[in-house]
Amino acid sequence: MAREIVTEWPPGAEELARMWWPGPLSLVLPKDSRVPSIVTAGLSTVGIRMPNHPLALALIEGAGVPIAAPSANRFMGLSPTTADHVRAAFGDAVPVLDGGPCEVGIESTVVAIDGDKLTLLRPGMISLDAIDQFSASPAGVHPSPGMHERHYSPRTPLLLVRGPAELPDRTGAYVWRVALGPSARSIRMPLDPGPYAAQLYRVLHQLDQENWPWIAVEFPPDAPDWTAIRDRLTRAAGR
């Protein structure tokens, strides 16, 4: 199906697909004319992915065609990681298939492929070391979801801090990795990036529903395996 909706399938696409599909990797390639422009925001490329979930794969197989599947969240809002998050955002406006909570937690790595050139458009939990070539995302029209300066944001203002001294006051919610001090509401996150990513949006959804005046999140480490998490938090804070 992937090859049917693109005009090019270079060796890099084949290699990455065999390595990571099904899984959290989206490939951006020149689209075939059968792909409606509304699916690609008028761009000449399309992002394709094979999900790693039996319910999603059964849906695709049952449909018999590739499925246009935007994220089930409102524009610039927090991504859902459970069916309840989708219901809370849309009510009865859309039917919901409940396959349980997301395992990875944050959105896929997105790589554009132009011949033998690979360009990282959005970091994800797939290690950047696994991509031979990558560069900063290009300017102009966004060729990938999640590239707005402000994105993945809760309704509650989100702050990135380095410790309790940077908290506005004691009346908010504090998300941290190590014990840095008390606040009105504190949640300790895992020390490893994989479990952290799996819990991040669930925690932000939970705190958003509690109607705090602010949510402060401790800066994650400046390390390669935390790149995607730093990207999401930076965009959520609008920094």
PDB file of C-alpha atoms in Angstrom:
ATOM      1  CA  MET A   1       0.000   0.000   0.000  1.00  0.00           C
ATOM      2  CA  ALA A   2       2.830   2.399   0.814  1.00  0.00           C
ATOM      3  CA  ARG A   3       4.328   2.040  -2.650  1.00  0.00           C
ATOM      4  CA  GLU A   4       0.910   2.601  -4.259  1.00  0.00           C
ATOM      5  CA  ILE A   5       0.528   6.148  -2.949  1.00  0.00           C
ATOM      6  CA  VAL A   6       4.005   7.529  -3.718  1.00  0.00           C
ATOM      7  CA  THR A   7       5.786   8.155  -7.008  1.00  0.00           C
ATOM      8  CA  GLU A   8       9.206   7.183  -5.657  1.00  0.00           C
ATOM      9  CA  TRP A   9      10.358   4.394  -3.342  1.00  0.00           C
ATOM     10  CA  PRO A  10      14.130   4.858  -3.070  1.00  0.00           C
ATOM     11  CA  PRO A  11      16.462   2.381  -1.337  1.00  0.00           C
ATOM     12  CA  GLY A  12      16.465   4.545   1.797  1.00  0.00           C
ATOM     13  CA  ALA A  13      12.700   4.126   2.149  1.00  0.00           C
ATOM     14  CA  GLU A  14      12.973   0.368   1.712  1.00  0.00           C
ATOM     15  CA  GLU A  15      15.761   0.122   4.281  1.00  0.00           C
ATOM     16  CA  LEU A  16      14.010   2.242   6.909  1.00  0.00           C
ATOM     17  CA  ALA A  17      10.669   0.508   6.384  1.00  0.00           C
ATOM     18  CA  ARG A  18      12.220  -2.935   6.769  1.00  0.00           C
ATOM     19  CA  MET A  19      14.096  -1.782   9.866  1.00  0.00           C
ATOM     20  CA  TRP A  20      11.311   0.040  11.715  1.00  0.00           C
ATOM     21  CA  TRP A  21       7.903  -0.953  10.325  1.00  0.00           C
ATOM     22  CA  PRO A  22       5.538  -1.607  11.874  1.00  0.00           C
ATOM     23  CA  GLY A  23       6.535   1.121  14.302  1.00  0.00           C
ATOM     24  CA  PRO A  24       6.753   4.843  15.155  1.00  0.00           C
ATOM     25  CA  LEU A  25       8.469   6.043  11.958  1.00  0.00           C
ATOM     26  CA  SER A  26       6.793   8.186   9.279  1.00  0.00           C
ATOM     27  CA  LEU A  27       8.371   8.566   5.836  1.00  0.00           C
ATOM     28  CA  VAL A  28       7.713  11.658   3.702  1.00  0.00           C
ATOM     29  CA  LEU A  29       7.876  10.972  -0.035  1.00  0.00           C
ATOM     30  CA  PRO A  30       6.482  12.468  -3.282  1.00  0.00           C
ATOM     31  CA  LYS A  31       2.776  11.610  -3.412  1.00  0.00           C
ATOM     32  CA  ASP A  32       0.910   9.868  -6.194  1.00  0.00           C
ATOM     33  CA  SER A  33      -1.913  11.784  -7.897  1.00  0.00           C
ATOM     34  CA  ARG A  34      -4.490   9.488  -6.291  1.00  0.00           C
ATOM     35  CA  VAL A  35      -3.737  11.050  -2.892  1.00  0.00           C
ATOM     36  CA  PRO A  36      -6.163  14.005  -2.446  1.00  0.00           C
ATOM     37  CA  SER A  37      -4.505  17.363  -1.811  1.00  0.00           C
ATOM     38  CA  ILE A  38      -6.642  17.846   1.310  1.00  0.00           C
ATOM     39  CA  VAL A  39      -4.724  14.953   2.885  1.00  0.00           C
ATOM     40  CA  THR A  40      -1.374  16.692   2.354  1.00  0.00           C
ATOM     41  CA  ALA A  41      -2.371  20.347   2.901  1.00  0.00           C
ATOM     42  CA  GLY A  42      -1.710  20.946  -0.784  1.00  0.00           C
ATOM     43  CA  LEU A  43       1.886  19.713  -0.600  1.00  0.00           C
ATOM     44  CA  SER A  44       3.407  17.444  -3.226  1.00  0.00           C
ATOM     45  CA  THR A  45       4.573  14.975  -0.570  1.00  0.00           C
ATOM     46  CA  VAL A  46       2.756  12.617   1.775  1.00  0.00           C
ATOM     47  CA  GLY A  47       3.723  11.105   5.125  1.00  0.00           C
ATOM     48  CA  ILE A  48       3.201   7.355   5.392  1.00  0.00           C
ATOM     49  CA  ARG A  49       3.515   4.955   8.308  1.00  0.00           C
ATOM     50  CA  MET A  50       2.659   1.387   9.249  1.00  0.00           C
ATOM     51  CA  PRO A  51       1.346   1.349  12.838  1.00  0.00           C
ATOM     52  CA  ASN A  52       2.411  -1.312  15.296  1.00  0.00           C
ATOM     53  CA  HIS A  53      -0.970  -2.162  16.776  1.00  0.00           C
ATOM     54  CA  PRO A  54      -3.240  -5.099  15.922  1.00  0.00           C
ATOM     55  CA  LEU A  55      -6.418  -2.990  15.962  1.00  0.00           C
ATOM     56  CA  ALA A  56      -4.981  -0.354  13.618  1.00  0.00           C
ATOM     57  CA  LEU A  57      -3.621  -3.017  11.275  1.00  0.00           C
ATOM     58  CA  ALA A  58      -6.996  -4.805  11.270  1.00  0.00           C
ATOM     59  CA  LEU A  59      -8.722  -1.522  10.396  1.00  0.00           C
ATOM     60  CA  ILE A  60      -6.390  -0.980   7.434  1.00  0.00           C
ATOM     61  CA  GLU A  61      -6.812  -4.549   6.275  1.00  0.00           C
ATOM     62  CA  GLY A  62     -10.578  -4.307   6.586  1.00  0.00           C
ATOM     63  CA  ALA A  63     -10.688  -1.037   4.662  1.00  0.00           C
ATOM     64  CA  GLY A  64      -8.526  -2.470   1.903  1.00  0.00           C
ATOM     65  CA  VAL A  65      -7.013   0.944   1.187  1.00  0.00           C
ATOM     66  CA  PRO A  66      -4.528   3.238   2.943  1.00  0.00           C
ATOM     67  CA  ILE A  67      -6.207   5.310   5.662  1.00  0.00           C
ATOM     68  CA  ALA A  68      -5.722   9.066   6.068  1.00  0.00           C
ATOM     69  CA  ALA A  69      -5.185   9.288   9.818  1.00  0.00           C
ATOM     70  CA  PRO A  70      -4.475  12.685  11.407  1.00  0.00           C
ATOM     71  CA  SER A  71      -3.852  12.783  15.138  1.00  0.00           C
ATOM     72  CA  ALA A  72      -7.048  12.619  17.194  1.00  0.00           C
ATOM     73  CA  ASN A  73      -6.538  15.970  18.895  1.00  0.00           C
ATOM     74  CA  ARG A  74      -7.568  19.540  18.265  1.00  0.00           C
ATOM     75  CA  PHE A  75      -5.091  21.806  16.490  1.00  0.00           C
ATOM     76  CA  MET A  76      -2.007  22.516  18.648  1.00  0.00           C
ATOM     77  CA  GLY A  77      -3.565  20.628  21.575  1.00  0.00           C
ATOM     78  CA  LEU A  78      -2.195  17.732  23.594  1.00  0.00           C
ATOM     79  CA  SER A  79      -1.996  14.476  21.692  1.00  0.00           C
ATOM     80  CA  PRO A  80      -4.220  11.695  23.062  1.00  0.00           C
ATOM     81  CA  THR A  81      -2.680   8.508  24.405  1.00  0.00           C
ATOM     82  CA  THR A  82      -5.939   6.862  25.525  1.00  0.00           C
ATOM     83  CA  ALA A  83      -9.427   6.585  24.068  1.00  0.00           C
ATOM     84  CA  ASP A  84     -10.728   8.656  26.997  1.00  0.00           C
ATOM     85  CA  HIS A  85      -8.500  11.553  25.892  1.00  0.00           C
ATOM     86  CA  VAL A  86     -10.176  11.474  22.466  1.00  0.00           C
ATOM     87  CA  ARG A  87     -13.662  11.340  23.970  1.00  0.00           C
ATOM     88  CA  ALA A  88     -12.841  14.263  26.248  1.00  0.00           C
ATOM     89  CA  ALA A  89     -11.705  16.356  23.262  1.00  0.00           C
ATOM     90  CA  PHE A  90     -14.471  15.477  20.791  1.00  0.00           C
ATOM     91  CA  GLY A  91     -17.367  14.053  22.826  1.00  0.00           C
ATOM     92  CA  ASP A  92     -19.750  12.080  20.619  1.00  0.00           C
ATOM     93  CA  ALA A  93     -18.645  13.845  17.417  1.00  0.00           C
ATOM     94  CA  VAL A  94     -16.473  10.901  16.331  1.00  0.00           C
ATOM     95  CA  PRO A  95     -16.620   7.141  16.980  1.00  0.00           C
ATOM     96  CA  VAL A  96     -13.651   5.817  18.965  1.00  0.00           C
ATOM     97  CA  LEU A  97     -11.872   2.482  18.618  1.00  0.00           C
ATOM     98  CA  ASP A  98     -10.267   1.683  21.971  1.00  0.00           C
ATOM     99  CA  GLY A  99      -7.073  -0.333  21.592  1.00  0.00           C
ATOM    100  CA  GLY A 100      -5.730   0.544  25.036  1.00  0.00           C
ATOM    101  CA  PRO A 101      -3.135   3.179  25.974  1.00  0.00           C
ATOM    102  CA  CYS A 102      -0.332   4.096  23.565  1.00  0.00           C
ATOM    103  CA  GLU A 103       2.906   2.287  24.318  1.00  0.00           C
ATOM    104  CA  VAL A 104       5.425   4.812  22.919  1.00  0.00           C
ATOM    105  CA  GLY A 105       3.520   7.848  24.183  1.00  0.00           C
ATOM    106  CA  ILE A 106       4.755  10.591  21.848  1.00  0.00           C
ATOM    107  CA  GLU A 107       4.419  11.024  18.117  1.00  0.00           C
ATOM    108  CA  SER A 108       6.459   9.209  15.485  1.00  0.00           C
ATOM    109  CA  THR A 109       9.850  10.169  14.111  1.00  0.00           C
ATOM    110  CA  VAL A 110       9.328  11.813  10.696  1.00  0.00           C
ATOM    111  CA  VAL A 111      11.977  11.508   7.977  1.00  0.00           C
ATOM    112  CA  ALA A 112      11.793  13.061   4.500  1.00  0.00           C
ATOM    113  CA  ILE A 113      13.483  11.035   1.757  1.00  0.00           C
ATOM    114  CA  ASP A 114      14.748  12.681  -1.424  1.00  0.00           C
ATOM    115  CA  GLY A 115      16.834  10.184  -3.390  1.00  0.00           C
ATOM    116  CA  ASP A 116      19.675   9.217  -1.067  1.00  0.00           C
ATOM    117  CA  LYS A 117      19.198  12.259   1.208  1.00  0.00           C
ATOM    118  CA  LEU A 118      17.415  11.816   4.539  1.00  0.00           C
ATOM    119  CA  THR A 119      16.100  14.857   6.419  1.00  0.00           C
ATOM    120  CA  LEU A 120      14.790  14.613   9.965  1.00  0.00           C
ATOM    121  CA  LEU A 121      11.580  16.644  10.139  1.00  0.00           C
ATOM    122  CA  ARG A 122      10.427  15.644  13.615  1.00  0.00           C
ATOM    123  CA  PRO A 123      12.384  13.707  16.270  1.00  0.00           C
ATOM    124  CA  GLY A 124      10.769  10.709  17.902  1.00  0.00           C
ATOM    125  CA  MET A 125      11.741   7.817  20.122  1.00  0.00           C
ATOM    126  CA  ILE A 126      13.593   6.045  17.302  1.00  0.00           C
ATOM    127  CA  SER A 127      17.239   6.906  17.878  1.00  0.00           C
ATOM    128  CA  LEU A 128      18.738   9.517  15.563  1.00  0.00           C
ATOM    129  CA  ASP A 129      21.858   7.351  15.414  1.00  0.00           C
ATOM    130  CA  ALA A 130      19.831   4.907  13.330  1.00  0.00           C
ATOM    131  CA  ILE A 131      19.425   7.528  10.580  1.00  0.00           C
ATOM    132  CA  ASP A 132      22.609   7.898   8.553  1.00  0.00           C
ATOM    133  CA  GLN A 133      21.988  11.486   7.493  1.00  0.00           C
ATOM    134  CA  PHE A 134      19.817  14.131   9.063  1.00  0.00           C
ATOM    135  CA  SER A 135      19.588  17.907   9.202  1.00  0.00           C
ATOM    136  CA  ALA A 136      17.366  20.627  10.603  1.00  0.00           C
ATOM    137  CA  SER A 137      13.862  20.810   9.197  1.00  0.00           C
ATOM    138  CA  PRO A 138      13.490  23.211   6.259  1.00  0.00           C
ATOM    139  CA  ALA A 139      11.771  26.569   6.538  1.00  0.00           C
ATOM    140  CA  GLY A 140       8.508  27.482   4.835  1.00  0.00           C
ATOM    141  CA  VAL A 141       5.350  25.396   4.627  1.00  0.00           C
ATOM    142  CA  HIS A 142       5.485  22.621   7.195  1.00  0.00           C
ATOM    143  CA  PRO A 143       6.089  19.305   5.410  1.00  0.00           C
ATOM    144  CA  SER A 144       5.257  17.354   8.563  1.00  0.00           C
ATOM    145  CA  PRO A 145       2.757  17.543  11.444  1.00  0.00           C
ATOM    146  CA  GLY A 146       3.897  18.933  14.768  1.00  0.00           C
ATOM    147  CA  MET A 147       6.319  21.567  13.443  1.00  0.00           C
ATOM    148  CA  HIS A 148       4.528  24.684  14.668  1.00  0.00           C
ATOM    149  CA  GLU A 149       6.452  26.684  17.238  1.00  0.00           C
ATOM    150  CA  ARG A 150       3.625  26.082  19.698  1.00  0.00           C
ATOM    151  CA  HIS A 151       2.138  22.597  19.655  1.00  0.00           C
ATOM    152  CA  TYR A 152       1.212  19.641  21.892  1.00  0.00           C
ATOM    153  CA  SER A 153       0.004  22.183  24.470  1.00  0.00           C
ATOM    154  CA  PRO A 154      -2.344  21.697  27.403  1.00  0.00           C
ATOM    155  CA  ARG A 155      -4.954  24.378  28.079  1.00  0.00           C
ATOM    156  CA  THR A 156      -3.065  25.193  31.287  1.00  0.00           C
ATOM    157  CA  PRO A 157       0.039  27.387  30.785  1.00  0.00           C
ATOM    158  CA  LEU A 158       3.115  25.155  30.741  1.00  0.00           C
ATOM    159  CA  LEU A 159       6.493  26.320  32.058  1.00  0.00           C
ATOM    160  CA  LEU A 160       9.900  24.697  31.693  1.00  0.00           C
ATOM    161  CA  VAL A 161      12.029  25.148  34.819  1.00  0.00           C
ATOM    162  CA  ARG A 162      15.338  23.955  36.230  1.00  0.00           C
ATOM    163  CA  GLY A 163      14.245  23.742  39.843  1.00  0.00           C
ATOM    164  CA  PRO A 164      11.806  24.974  42.528  1.00  0.00           C
ATOM    165  CA  ALA A 165      13.445  28.404  42.583  1.00  0.00           C
ATOM    166  CA  GLU A 166      11.962  29.097  39.155  1.00  0.00           C
ATOM    167  CA  LEU A 167       8.372  28.231  40.150  1.00  0.00           C
ATOM    168  CA  PRO A 168       6.002  31.229  40.046  1.00  0.00           C
ATOM    169  CA  ASP A 169       4.468  30.323  43.449  1.00  0.00           C
ATOM    170  CA  ARG A 170       3.248  27.273  45.361  1.00  0.00           C
ATOM    171  CA  THR A 171      -0.202  27.022  43.794  1.00  0.00           C
ATOM    172  CA  GLY A 172       0.530  25.024  40.660  1.00  0.00           C
ATOM    173  CA  ALA A 173       1.556  21.552  39.518  1.00  0.00           C
ATOM    174  CA  TYR A 174       5.176  20.463  39.260  1.00  0.00           C
ATOM    175  CA  VAL A 175       6.423  17.567  37.105  1.00  0.00           C
ATOM    176  CA  TRP A 176       9.977  16.515  37.973  1.00  0.00           C
ATOM    177  CA  ARG A 177      12.505  13.719  37.610  1.00  0.00           C
ATOM    178  CA  VAL A 178      14.280  14.083  40.957  1.00  0.00           C
ATOM    179  CA  ALA A 179      13.154  15.347  44.343  1.00  0.00           C
ATOM    180  CA  LEU A 180      13.629  19.091  44.054  1.00  0.00           C
ATOM    181  CA  GLY A 181      11.051  20.370  46.506  1.00  0.00           C
ATOM    182  CA  PRO A 182       7.341  20.554  47.357  1.00  0.00           C
ATOM    183  CA  SER A 183       4.535  22.258  45.472  1.00  0.00           C
ATOM    184  CA  ALA A 184       0.752  22.124  45.595  1.00  0.00           C
ATOM    185  CA  ARG A 185       0.842  19.127  43.260  1.00  0.00           C
ATOM    186  CA  SER A 186       3.962  17.136  42.424  1.00  0.00           C
ATOM    187  CA  ILE A 187       4.370  14.198  40.079  1.00  0.00           C
ATOM    188  CA  ARG A 188       7.645  12.339  39.802  1.00  0.00           C
ATOM    189  CA  MET A 189       8.487  11.106  36.313  1.00  0.00           C
ATOM    190  CA  PRO A 190      10.689   8.142  35.318  1.00  0.00           C
ATOM    191  CA  LEU A 191      14.425   8.678  34.921  1.00  0.00           C
ATOM    192  CA  ASP A 192      14.600   6.812  31.603  1.00  0.00           C
ATOM    193  CA  PRO A 193      13.363   8.447  28.362  1.00  0.00           C
ATOM    194  CA  GLY A 194      11.247   5.500  27.162  1.00  0.00           C
ATOM    195  CA  PRO A 195       8.981   5.236  30.239  1.00  0.00           C
ATOM    196  CA  TYR A 196       9.010   9.057  30.541  1.00  0.00           C
ATOM    197  CA  ALA A 197       7.685   9.466  26.982  1.00  0.00           C
ATOM    198  CA  ALA A 198       5.041   6.803  27.551  1.00  0.00           C
ATOM    199  CA  GLN A 199       3.668   8.719  30.560  1.00  0.00           C
ATOM    200  CA  LEU A 200       4.187  12.353  29.505  1.00  0.00           C
ATOM    201  CA  TYR A 201       0.916  13.149  27.735  1.00  0.00           C
ATOM    202  CA  ARG A 202      -1.154  11.111  30.183  1.00  0.00           C
ATOM    203  CA  VAL A 203       0.264  13.175  33.042  1.00  0.00           C
ATOM    204  CA  LEU A 204      -0.308  16.478  31.199  1.00  0.00           C
ATOM    205  CA  HIS A 205      -3.898  15.499  30.359  1.00  0.00           C
ATOM    206  CA  GLN A 206      -4.477  14.626  34.017  1.00  0.00           C
ATOM    207  CA  LEU A 207      -3.058  17.919  35.308  1.00  0.00           C
ATOM    208  CA  ASP A 208      -4.937  19.878  32.645  1.00  0.00           C
ATOM    209  CA  GLN A 209      -8.221  18.474  33.954  1.00  0.00           C
ATOM    210  CA  GLU A 210      -7.334  19.538  37.493  1.00  0.00           C
ATOM    211  CA  ASN A 211      -7.408  23.216  36.447  1.00  0.00           C
ATOM    212  CA  TRP A 212      -4.148  24.405  38.004  1.00  0.00           C
ATOM    213  CA  PRO A 213      -3.030  27.980  37.238  1.00  0.00           C
ATOM    214  CA  TRP A 214       0.196  26.576  35.759  1.00  0.00           C
ATOM    215  CA  ILE A 215       2.068  23.341  35.116  1.00  0.00           C
ATOM    216  CA  ALA A 216       5.839  23.449  35.558  1.00  0.00           C
ATOM    217  CA  VAL A 217       7.966  20.709  34.028  1.00  0.00           C
ATOM    218  CA  GLU A 218      11.618  20.190  34.849  1.00  0.00           C
ATOM    219  CA  PHE A 219      13.878  20.443  31.790  1.00  0.00           C
ATOM    220  CA  PRO A 220      14.798  16.928  30.631  1.00  0.00           C
ATOM    221  CA  PRO A 221      18.478  16.115  30.087  1.00  0.00           C
ATOM    222  CA  ASP A 222      20.265  17.573  27.085  1.00  0.00           C
ATOM    223  CA  ALA A 223      21.111  14.133  25.689  1.00  0.00           C
ATOM    224  CA  PRO A 224      20.378  12.473  22.323  1.00  0.00           C
ATOM    225  CA  ASP A 225      17.873   9.955  23.687  1.00  0.00           C
ATOM    226  CA  TRP A 226      15.868  12.818  25.229  1.00  0.00           C
ATOM    227  CA  THR A 227      15.732  14.918  22.016  1.00  0.00           C
ATOM    228  CA  ALA A 228      12.131  14.084  21.087  1.00  0.00           C
ATOM    229  CA  ILE A 229      10.884  14.716  24.634  1.00  0.00           C
ATOM    230  CA  ARG A 230      12.661  18.082  24.773  1.00  0.00           C
ATOM    231  CA  ASP A 231      11.140  18.959  21.394  1.00  0.00           C
ATOM    232  CA  ARG A 232       7.582  18.217  22.577  1.00  0.00           C
ATOM    233  CA  LEU A 233       7.970  20.070  25.865  1.00  0.00           C
ATOM    234  CA  THR A 234       9.587  23.090  24.214  1.00  0.00           C
ATOM    235  CA  ARG A 235       6.711  23.342  21.732  1.00  0.00           C
ATOM    236  CA  ALA A 236       4.127  22.762  24.455  1.00  0.00           C
ATOM    237  CA  ALA A 237       5.593  25.711  26.353  1.00  0.00           C
ATOM    238  CA  GLY A 238       5.709  27.838  23.173  1.00  0.00           C
ATOM    239  CA  ARG A 239       9.429  28.515  23.580  1.00  0.00           C
TER     240      ARG A 239
END
